[in-house]
Amino acid sequence: MTGRFPIEDVTPSVSCGRYPAKAVVGELVPISAVSYREGHHALGVNVVWQGPEGEAEPFTRLTPGEPGLDKWHGAIKPDRVGRWTFTIEAFDDPYQTWRNAVTKKIGAGQGLEDLANDLAEGAELLDLAAKIVPSEEEERVRDAAAALRDPQRSLFSRVSPGLELEELLWQHPVRQLVTTTRSYAIWVDRQRALFSSWYEFFPRSEGAEIGPEATPIRHGTFATAAERIPAVAAMGFDVLYLPPIHPIGKINRKGRNNTLVAREGIDVGSPWAIGSDEGGHDAIHPQLGTLEDFRAFIGKAHEHGLEIAMDLALQCAPDHPWVKEHPEWFTTRADGTIAYAENPPKKYQDIYPLNFDNDPKGLREEVLRVVLHWVSNGVKVFRVDNPHTKTLNFWQWVIAKIKDVDPDVLFLAEAFTRPAMMNGLGKIGFTQSYTYFTWRTTAWEMKEYMGQLKASIDWMRPNFWPNTPDILHESLQHGGPPMFKIRTVLASMLSPSWGMYSGLELFEHVARPGAEEYIDNEKFELKPRDWAAAERAGRSLAPYITKLNTIRRENPALHWLRNLEFHEIDNASLLCWSKRDPESGNTVLVICSFDSANVQWGNTTLDMPALGLEWHERFTVTDQLTGATYEWGQHNPVRIDPYVEPAHVFVVHPRR
């Protein structure tokens, strides 16, 4: 039933309030609602919000938006991790009603005799207000009430003190006939849940040595991989993601380039084929080291400002201990064999998917135990492999259980699947998600896609990756070094979170014939790289990546997604967008080409208010990539040569 005053279309509200919305500490979270009332009396609307321990936060009044639409807007800024709640209240605002009436009547020429009742009613109203306002303002309100009652004063001197209370009584209103909505929830994460830079490498390749045909001579360890940590940190990354570090199955092990039969005693197999007689998901591959070695690796990462993201791949090799101990956790075929993973025409004979319907309680408890084991050893970030192939109620349960133990734990969903499923995973608790960024290769496609992601920011946070071990898009295969720059600019400047798989900085671009993945895929072999030699020879994108991450870190406008705005540019090969931090005023304006082969010209038509400027203003922009400075206005010509720089990343400096 509708309350005294209707309150509708409350945001943020995920699936009509079924799931918590998402935010991070320090984020300005927009709150809005539609509310209206009968007649001409004034209506007020406010949000009541509470912290994780149920403590009330300061009174926050909403302001009306576009006239005639009855939509009210405001923002809250949570400052702690945890589950926050809010309600919307609509109320009769007698002071605003009184003030509006008196102002109109005086404007219509009415005098003291006509306004006698209004003055008396106003004095009674201010008596109520004096009990509500802060103590230091009480005398001022009582004086205004006394002035309204003083027959010796002129009309102007009687009403002026009361009319001047508008701002005070906006913040501390007399509220009558209050109507309240149901409670809505917001889960607030630490800031890294929204703003992060990820780097992926295989520890077994770092410090490895190989012979002809990728024959292993020396296997990388956590100790050798730790030597790569300073370079990753120097590029400005803050999350180091490791593929599975567990024992690799020996039965049905895949060979180089995903061949069906491995060379016995030679091929190292896929880390995603988890488990053998050496252990399962709670064990470490013996050739990488021990649990103590892993802890030391995490410690060194922390010393350099990096968090370790661990792969959570809930699947098993045929010789995983679970297969023998809990066959009920898998799917048995008609012939009595356990079903292996298939994605026709692909077959994964080295992987058994888990079946979450056969023994949901037992499997849930075991996965929870495994994850908490790694959390207790210092892992606070998990990249979850193929979560869309497991039940959503399982994920909702296990993520909530882990958050109860440690609310700082974050989960990235690797789910390149249907939009409904990707959104659903975000709604039930995943912190971030991979996206379709890789396959948006025109300016129009990217603009449309960013609109979709911005609209879903309350439940699904994007993480943009130009490449992964599984994905080498044809744009990188054929676009040359300028395209590598283009994709890193787009990923790092459009999304608050982005990541890359090692090898991108070396312009690795050769695909396995007929596939959208790397030749000699590192998933199936050791792949040591000579990083230092590449940098000395100028064959490394690392300095450019470092510069982009530095720009991201130094400009708070790039830490958010809600503030993304696109601007018109009259060339379909160019994309122009900006981000502005509402608190610091920091503003970044980016123009990026999608053409890695040709010079492109364009003319901008900038949305000046989106830059914090008036339509007529001139301003200075400084290119963070080149250091060049330009004087700009609303309309500006742009020339982009991809062989010089495929993008401008400007910081806007108003003339004030």
XYZ file of C-alpha atoms in Angstrom:
656
model
C 0.000 0.000 0.000
C 1.194 3.545 -0.761
C 2.199 5.524 2.315
C 1.056 9.063 3.072
C 3.414 10.205 0.335
C 4.318 7.923 -2.581
C 8.023 7.019 -2.852
C 8.974 5.185 -6.044
C 11.939 4.126 -8.194
C 14.515 4.155 -5.416
C 18.141 3.768 -6.528
C 20.499 2.100 -6.025
C 18.270 -0.948 -5.910
C 19.477 -4.210 -7.439
C 16.666 -6.480 -8.633
C 14.101 -4.503 -6.604
C 16.324 -4.642 -3.532
C 16.827 -8.408 -3.593
C 20.615 -8.003 -3.633
C 22.895 -5.339 -2.134
C 24.190 -2.640 -4.436
C 27.965 -2.204 -4.635
C 30.211 0.670 -3.604
C 33.710 1.193 -2.227
C 35.044 3.186 0.683
C 35.200 6.872 -0.229
C 32.890 6.567 -3.243
C 30.131 9.125 -3.722
C 27.127 6.850 -4.153
C 24.194 8.528 -5.957
C 20.831 8.130 -4.232
C 17.586 8.981 -5.993
C 13.843 8.455 -5.722
C 10.611 9.721 -7.219
C 8.263 11.244 -4.640
C 5.311 13.620 -4.930
C 2.210 14.760 -3.102
C -1.210 16.259 -3.530
C -1.901 19.987 -3.664
C 0.625 22.756 -3.321
C 2.179 22.065 0.055
C 5.923 21.514 0.116
C 7.384 18.024 0.190
C 10.790 17.125 1.583
C 12.798 13.966 0.931
C 15.830 12.631 2.751
C 17.910 9.463 2.954
C 18.565 7.754 6.267
C 21.698 5.624 6.073
C 23.390 3.362 8.555
C 26.862 1.873 8.807
C 27.806 -1.795 9.171
C 27.293 -1.750 12.950
C 23.876 -0.098 12.629
C 25.122 3.353 13.611
C 23.195 6.266 12.091
C 25.021 8.577 9.706
C 24.409 12.351 9.282
C 21.038 13.571 8.030
C 21.184 13.807 4.240
C 18.469 15.709 2.418
C 17.780 15.055 -1.243
C 17.339 17.902 -3.702
C 14.766 18.071 -6.488
C 15.970 17.432 -10.017
C 14.488 18.655 -13.268
C 11.276 20.610 -12.565
C 8.082 18.671 -13.067
C 9.600 15.184 -12.803
C 9.431 14.868 -8.982
C 12.771 13.077 -8.901
C 15.009 13.711 -5.899
C 18.785 13.317 -5.831
C 21.600 13.117 -3.321
C 24.745 11.188 -2.492
C 26.265 9.334 0.424
C 29.911 8.574 1.050
C 30.530 5.370 3.046
C 33.801 5.294 4.938
C 34.024 1.673 6.147
C 33.925 -1.801 4.647
C 30.771 -3.792 5.273
C 27.026 -3.926 4.710
C 25.381 -0.488 4.774
C 21.641 0.147 4.639
C 19.491 3.106 3.709
C 15.850 4.128 3.573
C 14.151 7.047 1.851
C 11.809 9.294 3.811
C 9.278 11.755 2.394
C 7.722 14.336 4.692
C 5.511 17.358 4.838
C 7.748 20.445 5.127
C 5.630 23.113 6.833
C 8.388 25.718 6.853
C 8.857 25.581 3.083
C 5.070 25.666 2.641
C 4.840 28.716 4.915
C 7.761 30.514 3.309
C 6.435 29.955 -0.219
C 2.987 31.231 0.755
C 4.225 34.343 2.566
C 6.595 35.268 -0.242
C 3.837 34.983 -2.838
C 1.319 36.949 -0.767
C 3.757 39.781 -0.114
C 4.592 39.787 -3.806
C 0.877 40.093 -4.544
C 0.658 43.229 -2.361
C -0.929 41.801 0.767
C -0.231 43.655 4.019
C -0.147 43.033 7.767
C -3.897 42.612 8.115
C -4.049 40.050 5.316
C -1.077 38.120 6.724
C -2.088 38.059 10.398
C -2.802 34.332 10.421
C 0.323 33.562 8.408
C 2.489 35.455 10.898
C 0.944 33.687 13.871
C 1.258 30.268 12.223
C 4.826 31.012 11.255
C 5.722 31.897 14.851
C 4.269 28.606 16.105
C 6.197 26.737 13.407
C 9.471 28.411 14.424
C 8.806 27.432 18.042
C 8.926 23.826 16.833
C 12.016 24.490 14.718
C 13.912 25.928 17.696
C 13.761 22.507 19.333
C 15.300 20.827 16.262
C 18.138 23.063 15.105
C 21.658 22.867 16.592
C 21.934 24.588 19.955
C 24.082 27.389 18.580
C 21.252 28.323 16.164
C 18.387 28.081 18.674
C 18.489 31.731 19.730
C 18.391 32.903 16.119
C 15.241 30.864 15.450
C 13.553 32.045 18.650
C 14.356 35.646 17.739
C 12.720 35.115 14.345
C 9.613 33.715 16.055
C 9.530 36.712 18.389
C 9.817 39.083 15.437
C 6.763 37.492 13.797
C 4.783 38.153 17.004
C 5.959 41.773 17.467
C 3.133 44.160 16.431
C 5.469 47.172 16.739
C 7.519 46.095 13.735
C 6.864 46.696 10.069
C 5.814 43.789 7.896
C 9.307 43.580 6.380
C 11.111 43.488 9.726
C 8.650 40.927 11.108
C 9.003 38.365 8.280
C 12.624 38.878 7.165
C 14.301 36.963 10.031
C 12.009 33.994 9.410
C 12.498 34.031 5.655
C 16.282 34.086 6.133
C 16.150 30.722 7.906
C 15.663 28.880 4.618
C 19.126 27.293 4.438
C 19.177 26.368 8.137
C 15.720 24.770 8.033
C 16.598 22.961 4.819
C 19.339 21.127 6.666
C 17.327 20.807 9.922
C 13.692 20.731 8.812
C 10.510 20.393 10.760
C 9.226 17.082 9.428
C 5.597 16.018 9.642
C 3.640 13.057 8.249
C 6.885 11.171 7.582
C 6.638 8.250 5.141
C 9.458 5.671 5.051
C 10.430 3.062 2.465
C 11.721 -0.415 3.092
C 15.428 -0.802 3.792
C 17.907 -1.150 0.917
C 21.433 -2.551 1.249
C 24.821 -1.506 -0.133
C 27.882 -3.716 0.271
C 30.937 -1.476 0.610
C 34.326 -2.941 -0.334
C 37.805 -1.540 0.091
C 38.878 0.743 -2.766
C 40.857 -1.933 -4.611
C 37.542 -3.601 -5.441
C 36.927 -0.799 -7.951
C 40.361 0.653 -8.731
C 43.155 -1.817 -9.475
C 45.818 -2.724 -12.028
C 46.408 -6.452 -12.546
C 49.389 -8.287 -14.008
C 49.353 -12.015 -14.767
C 52.366 -14.283 -14.992
C 53.088 -17.992 -14.620
C 55.528 -18.520 -11.713
C 56.826 -21.694 -13.325
C 58.089 -19.693 -16.337
C 59.946 -17.082 -14.320
C 63.538 -18.271 -13.978
C 62.846 -21.366 -16.085
C 65.138 -22.733 -18.777
C 64.031 -24.732 -21.803
C 65.651 -26.644 -24.623
C 64.456 -27.460 -28.151
C 60.694 -28.066 -28.506
C 60.154 -26.409 -25.114
C 61.786 -29.278 -23.299
C 62.116 -28.219 -19.647
C 65.649 -27.899 -18.344
C 64.821 -25.888 -15.241
C 61.376 -25.287 -13.712
C 60.627 -21.879 -12.207
C 59.948 -21.647 -8.480
C 58.420 -19.112 -6.124
C 61.963 -18.012 -5.331
C 62.855 -17.360 -8.989
C 59.434 -15.838 -9.689
C 59.935 -13.428 -6.779
C 62.813 -11.886 -8.727
C 60.238 -10.591 -11.228
C 58.149 -8.833 -8.559
C 60.126 -5.532 -8.467
C 59.725 -5.090 -12.229
C 55.973 -5.733 -12.049
C 55.651 -3.223 -9.219
C 57.787 -0.701 -11.114
C 55.252 -0.798 -13.967
C 52.633 0.422 -11.491
C 50.595 -2.733 -10.978
C 49.059 -3.453 -7.590
C 47.647 -6.970 -8.100
C 49.801 -9.886 -9.284
C 47.611 -12.715 -10.526
C 48.955 -16.275 -10.564
C 47.364 -19.127 -12.520
C 46.739 -22.236 -10.366
C 49.759 -23.153 -8.254
C 48.535 -26.619 -7.276
C 49.793 -30.072 -8.328
C 48.981 -30.801 -11.986
C 47.220 -33.983 -13.012
C 49.288 -36.721 -14.639
C 46.417 -38.758 -16.094
C 45.317 -37.471 -19.532
C 47.813 -34.600 -19.258
C 47.783 -32.333 -22.322
C 50.930 -31.631 -24.333
C 52.249 -28.553 -26.100
C 49.601 -26.459 -27.874
C 46.840 -28.508 -26.262
C 47.787 -31.762 -27.980
C 45.902 -34.753 -26.627
C 48.940 -36.777 -25.569
C 51.751 -35.319 -23.492
C 55.356 -36.310 -23.885
C 55.889 -38.490 -20.872
C 58.209 -36.937 -18.339
C 58.599 -33.794 -20.478
C 55.379 -31.790 -20.868
C 54.413 -29.833 -17.776
C 50.650 -29.861 -18.394
C 47.990 -27.227 -17.793
C 47.843 -25.674 -14.295
C 44.058 -25.733 -14.634
C 44.111 -29.553 -14.600
C 44.300 -29.502 -10.824
C 45.276 -32.368 -8.569
C 47.356 -35.535 -8.520
C 48.819 -37.954 -6.022
C 50.794 -34.913 -4.796
C 47.623 -33.194 -3.545
C 44.650 -31.081 -4.567
C 43.310 -27.556 -4.205
C 44.917 -27.007 -0.806
C 48.360 -28.145 -1.950
C 51.226 -26.509 -3.866
C 52.956 -27.933 -6.918
C 56.185 -29.435 -5.534
C 58.333 -27.910 -8.272
C 57.167 -24.411 -7.288
C 58.167 -24.873 -3.674
C 56.524 -25.246 -0.298
C 53.808 -23.390 1.570
C 56.549 -21.485 3.386
C 58.029 -20.510 0.007
C 54.611 -19.259 -1.094
C 54.257 -17.197 2.061
C 57.678 -15.682 1.414
C 56.568 -14.875 -2.152
C 53.456 -13.122 -0.803
C 55.628 -11.242 1.669
C 57.926 -9.922 -1.031
C 54.925 -8.864 -3.109
C 53.554 -6.911 -0.150
C 56.917 -5.200 0.320
C 56.545 -3.843 -3.217
C 52.899 -2.787 -2.840
C 51.454 -5.810 -4.638
C 48.678 -8.141 -3.596
C 48.657 -11.721 -4.825
C 45.534 -12.863 -6.640
C 45.132 -16.620 -6.568
C 43.263 -18.636 -9.185
C 40.212 -20.464 -7.857
C 39.423 -23.115 -10.472
C 36.829 -25.547 -9.162
C 37.623 -28.506 -11.394
C 39.793 -31.566 -11.055
C 42.265 -33.670 -12.964
C 41.337 -37.373 -13.136
C 43.879 -38.151 -10.429
C 42.767 -35.410 -8.011
C 42.216 -36.839 -4.497
C 38.553 -35.789 -4.629
C 37.893 -38.150 -7.541
C 38.764 -41.148 -5.406
C 37.460 -39.859 -2.082
C 34.243 -38.188 -3.308
C 33.110 -39.601 -6.671
C 29.646 -38.204 -5.864
C 31.015 -34.708 -6.514
C 31.265 -35.475 -10.243
C 28.936 -36.542 -13.046
C 28.954 -40.223 -13.947
C 28.200 -41.172 -17.557
C 26.032 -44.107 -18.647
C 29.089 -46.325 -19.041
C 30.208 -45.627 -15.474
C 33.023 -43.216 -16.377
C 33.296 -39.690 -14.994
C 32.408 -36.971 -17.495
C 35.270 -34.727 -18.555
C 34.842 -31.103 -19.651
C 33.704 -30.411 -23.200
C 32.951 -27.273 -25.182
C 32.447 -28.770 -28.655
C 34.515 -29.078 -30.684
C 36.963 -28.690 -27.780
C 37.512 -31.592 -25.397
C 39.296 -31.314 -22.059
C 40.078 -34.905 -21.141
C 42.420 -33.655 -18.420
C 39.615 -31.907 -16.482
C 36.607 -33.271 -14.579
C 33.927 -30.634 -13.807
C 32.340 -30.680 -10.376
C 28.624 -31.380 -9.993
C 27.128 -29.100 -7.348
C 23.767 -30.868 -7.260
C 24.851 -34.331 -6.095
C 26.164 -33.366 -2.650
C 25.784 -29.594 -2.368
C 26.410 -29.417 1.370
C 29.558 -31.533 1.325
C 31.034 -29.784 -1.695
C 30.206 -26.323 -0.368
C 31.884 -27.008 2.952
C 35.005 -28.386 1.250
C 35.361 -25.382 -1.074
C 34.853 -23.026 1.866
C 37.592 -24.871 3.767
C 39.979 -24.604 0.816
C 39.404 -20.886 0.255
C 39.732 -20.040 3.943
C 42.964 -22.050 4.007
C 44.467 -19.683 1.446
C 42.943 -16.615 3.118
C 44.651 -17.661 6.354
C 47.926 -17.780 4.431
C 47.660 -14.202 3.198
C 45.577 -14.370 -0.015
C 42.875 -11.679 -0.171
C 42.107 -11.700 -3.907
C 40.789 -14.586 -6.010
C 40.374 -14.773 -9.768
C 37.614 -17.353 -10.226
C 37.828 -19.557 -13.316
C 34.568 -20.146 -15.209
C 32.186 -19.303 -12.344
C 29.259 -19.410 -14.771
C 29.574 -23.205 -14.950
C 28.740 -23.521 -11.237
C 25.440 -22.803 -9.514
C 24.779 -19.221 -8.452
C 23.322 -20.222 -5.098
C 26.640 -21.921 -4.325
C 28.595 -18.758 -5.103
C 26.187 -16.592 -3.124
C 26.615 -18.869 -0.112
C 30.385 -19.318 -0.207
C 31.225 -15.656 -0.925
C 28.994 -14.536 1.947
C 30.629 -17.050 4.283
C 34.108 -15.849 3.339
C 33.113 -12.185 3.701
C 31.842 -13.001 7.193
C 35.350 -14.173 8.079
C 37.234 -11.457 6.194
C 35.232 -8.709 4.412
C 38.369 -7.536 2.573
C 38.494 -10.639 0.333
C 37.787 -9.835 -3.339
C 36.585 -12.075 -6.185
C 37.087 -11.499 -9.924
C 34.704 -13.491 -12.140
C 36.226 -14.917 -15.317
C 32.925 -15.390 -17.125
C 32.857 -14.625 -20.842
C 29.260 -15.695 -21.261
C 25.701 -14.427 -21.637
C 25.065 -10.924 -20.236
C 22.343 -12.136 -17.867
C 24.714 -14.626 -16.261
C 27.549 -12.090 -16.023
C 25.206 -9.598 -14.355
C 23.818 -12.319 -12.108
C 27.283 -13.236 -10.842
C 27.851 -9.598 -9.935
C 24.535 -9.360 -8.138
C 25.121 -12.400 -5.929
C 28.514 -11.246 -4.690
C 31.397 -11.232 -7.194
C 33.516 -8.121 -6.735
C 34.630 -7.605 -10.344
C 34.102 -9.217 -13.715
C 35.949 -9.786 -16.943
C 34.049 -8.203 -19.839
C 33.610 -8.147 -23.602
C 36.144 -5.305 -23.838
C 38.499 -7.388 -26.001
C 35.874 -7.730 -28.731
C 34.765 -4.093 -28.850
C 37.045 -2.873 -31.606
C 35.324 0.226 -33.000
C 34.654 3.563 -31.333
C 30.892 3.123 -31.706
C 30.932 -0.363 -30.180
C 33.047 0.782 -27.263
C 30.858 3.786 -26.543
C 27.712 1.650 -26.547
C 29.312 -0.993 -24.356
C 30.595 1.534 -21.835
C 27.052 2.876 -21.530
C 25.876 -0.620 -20.587
C 28.655 -1.071 -18.037
C 28.103 2.334 -16.475
C 24.399 1.540 -16.102
C 25.250 -1.680 -14.261
C 27.954 -0.278 -11.948
C 25.738 -0.820 -8.896
C 26.167 -4.578 -9.287
C 28.914 -5.420 -11.812
C 32.332 -3.779 -11.790
C 34.323 -4.254 -15.022
C 37.968 -5.259 -15.318
C 39.397 -4.710 -18.823
C 42.042 -7.083 -20.221
C 43.614 -6.547 -23.681
C 44.877 -10.162 -23.590
C 44.836 -13.344 -21.527
C 46.583 -16.712 -22.037
C 43.395 -17.850 -23.795
C 42.654 -14.686 -25.766
C 44.791 -13.091 -28.458
C 42.389 -10.995 -30.487
C 43.041 -10.503 -34.188
C 43.449 -6.755 -33.584
C 46.665 -7.549 -31.674
C 47.656 -10.273 -34.127
C 47.667 -7.859 -37.058
C 47.590 -4.292 -35.658
C 51.299 -3.867 -34.924
C 52.800 -1.980 -31.946
C 50.389 0.996 -32.279
C 47.448 -1.340 -31.647
C 49.094 -2.598 -28.462
C 49.239 1.011 -27.288
C 45.636 1.638 -28.331
C 44.292 -1.327 -26.410
C 46.264 -0.493 -23.268
C 45.096 3.136 -23.370
C 41.478 2.059 -23.785
C 41.683 -0.537 -21.013
C 43.495 1.648 -18.486
C 41.705 4.944 -19.117
C 38.113 3.732 -19.586
C 37.896 1.275 -16.704
C 38.993 1.861 -13.099
C 40.311 -1.736 -13.114
C 42.356 -3.269 -15.893
C 44.813 -6.088 -16.342
C 47.207 -7.714 -18.774
C 48.867 -11.068 -19.289
C 52.664 -11.055 -19.454
C 54.005 -10.941 -22.964
C 51.798 -8.026 -23.978
C 54.706 -5.696 -23.198
C 56.851 -7.701 -25.640
C 54.273 -7.329 -28.426
C 53.672 -11.098 -28.565
C 51.123 -11.509 -31.350
C 51.520 -14.846 -33.149
C 48.427 -17.029 -32.866
C 47.980 -20.751 -33.178
C 46.586 -21.276 -36.706
C 42.795 -21.126 -36.715
C 42.568 -20.065 -33.075
C 42.256 -16.819 -31.123
C 45.060 -17.801 -28.760
C 48.836 -17.758 -28.637
C 51.001 -20.234 -30.479
C 53.078 -22.295 -28.042
C 50.573 -21.398 -25.345
C 52.076 -20.917 -21.901
C 49.196 -22.918 -20.445
C 50.941 -26.064 -21.661
C 54.657 -25.266 -21.517
C 57.304 -23.203 -19.783
C 57.850 -19.841 -21.464
C 60.801 -17.903 -20.070
C 61.261 -14.371 -21.451
C 64.280 -12.097 -21.497
C 62.633 -8.936 -20.184
C 65.835 -6.953 -19.720
C 67.111 -7.613 -23.241
C 63.799 -6.469 -24.716
C 63.914 -3.202 -22.804
C 67.541 -2.565 -23.755
C 66.679 -3.121 -27.414
C 63.595 -0.863 -27.246
C 61.288 -3.800 -27.929
C 59.246 -3.386 -24.768
C 55.980 -1.631 -24.045
C 56.831 -1.584 -20.325
C 57.771 2.139 -20.194
C 54.462 3.036 -21.847
C 52.494 0.809 -19.465
C 54.351 2.387 -16.551
C 53.359 5.824 -17.758
C 49.682 4.830 -18.066
C 49.606 3.363 -14.574
C 51.308 6.484 -13.230
C 48.667 8.663 -14.870
C 45.971 6.486 -13.325
C 47.489 6.692 -9.866
C 48.023 10.468 -9.954
C 44.573 11.415 -11.247
C 41.653 10.586 -8.930
C 39.216 11.168 -11.793
C 40.386 7.829 -13.240
C 39.554 5.923 -10.049
C 35.827 5.861 -10.800
C 33.377 4.716 -13.480
C 30.215 6.619 -12.567
C 31.868 9.838 -13.801
C 32.516 8.627 -17.371
C 31.168 11.029 -20.013
C 31.528 10.872 -23.796
C 31.970 13.891 -26.059
C 31.180 14.376 -29.726
C 33.948 14.032 -32.289
C 33.275 14.003 -36.030
C 35.433 10.992 -36.937
C 34.136 7.461 -36.423
C 37.685 6.180 -35.874
C 38.160 8.365 -32.793
C 36.629 8.161 -29.341
C 36.549 11.125 -26.956
C 35.664 10.830 -23.284
C 36.313 12.466 -19.938
C 36.261 11.706 -16.238
C 35.978 14.319 -13.507
C 36.462 13.787 -9.788
C 33.631 15.722 -8.099
C 35.568 16.412 -4.910
C 39.033 17.427 -6.128
C 37.916 18.791 -9.501
C 40.623 16.726 -11.215
C 39.526 16.222 -14.840
C 41.010 13.915 -17.481
C 40.055 14.150 -21.148
C 41.075 11.338 -23.517
C 40.947 11.078 -27.298
C 41.969 7.702 -28.670
C 42.183 6.342 -32.194
C 40.962 2.860 -33.101
C 43.056 2.892 -36.289
C 46.602 1.621 -35.823
C 47.666 2.206 -39.440
C 46.492 5.671 -40.517
C 46.585 9.288 -39.385
C 43.135 10.450 -38.267
C 41.762 13.990 -38.014
C 38.731 15.038 -35.987
C 36.921 17.996 -34.472
C 35.587 17.879 -30.928
C 32.358 19.326 -29.575
C 32.919 19.089 -25.851
C 30.223 18.956 -23.187
C 31.723 21.769 -21.157
C 29.704 21.299 -17.921
C 30.946 17.688 -17.846
C 34.454 19.191 -17.605
C 33.372 21.519 -14.794
C 33.409 24.515 -17.150
C 30.998 27.075 -18.594
C 30.126 26.716 -22.270
C 32.141 29.781 -23.292
C 35.289 29.125 -21.255
C 38.781 28.554 -22.573
C 41.136 26.191 -20.740
C 44.539 24.550 -20.909
C 45.133 20.846 -21.504
C 48.411 19.058 -20.825
C 49.064 15.752 -22.569
C 50.302 13.299 -19.964
C 51.907 11.099 -22.623
C 53.980 13.751 -24.393
C 54.002 16.763 -22.071
C 52.561 19.012 -24.809
C 50.226 21.831 -23.733
C 47.351 23.337 -25.752
C 44.787 26.098 -25.308
C 41.326 24.651 -25.910
C 37.648 25.510 -25.893
C 34.483 23.661 -26.812
C 35.526 23.070 -30.441
C 39.041 21.792 -31.200
C 40.785 20.122 -34.136
C 42.675 16.920 -33.339
C 45.280 15.026 -35.346
C 46.380 11.569 -34.211
C 49.243 9.682 -35.816
C 49.334 6.131 -34.378
C 53.048 5.816 -35.110
C 53.735 8.837 -32.887
C 51.011 8.487 -30.248
C 47.614 6.847 -30.850
C 45.942 8.889 -28.103
C 45.898 12.137 -26.166
C 45.505 11.801 -22.412
C 44.886 15.355 -21.241
C 44.593 16.801 -17.764
C 42.280 19.833 -17.908
C 43.389 23.094 -16.237
C 40.650 25.768 -16.023
C 41.683 29.412 -16.347
C 40.782 30.623 -12.875
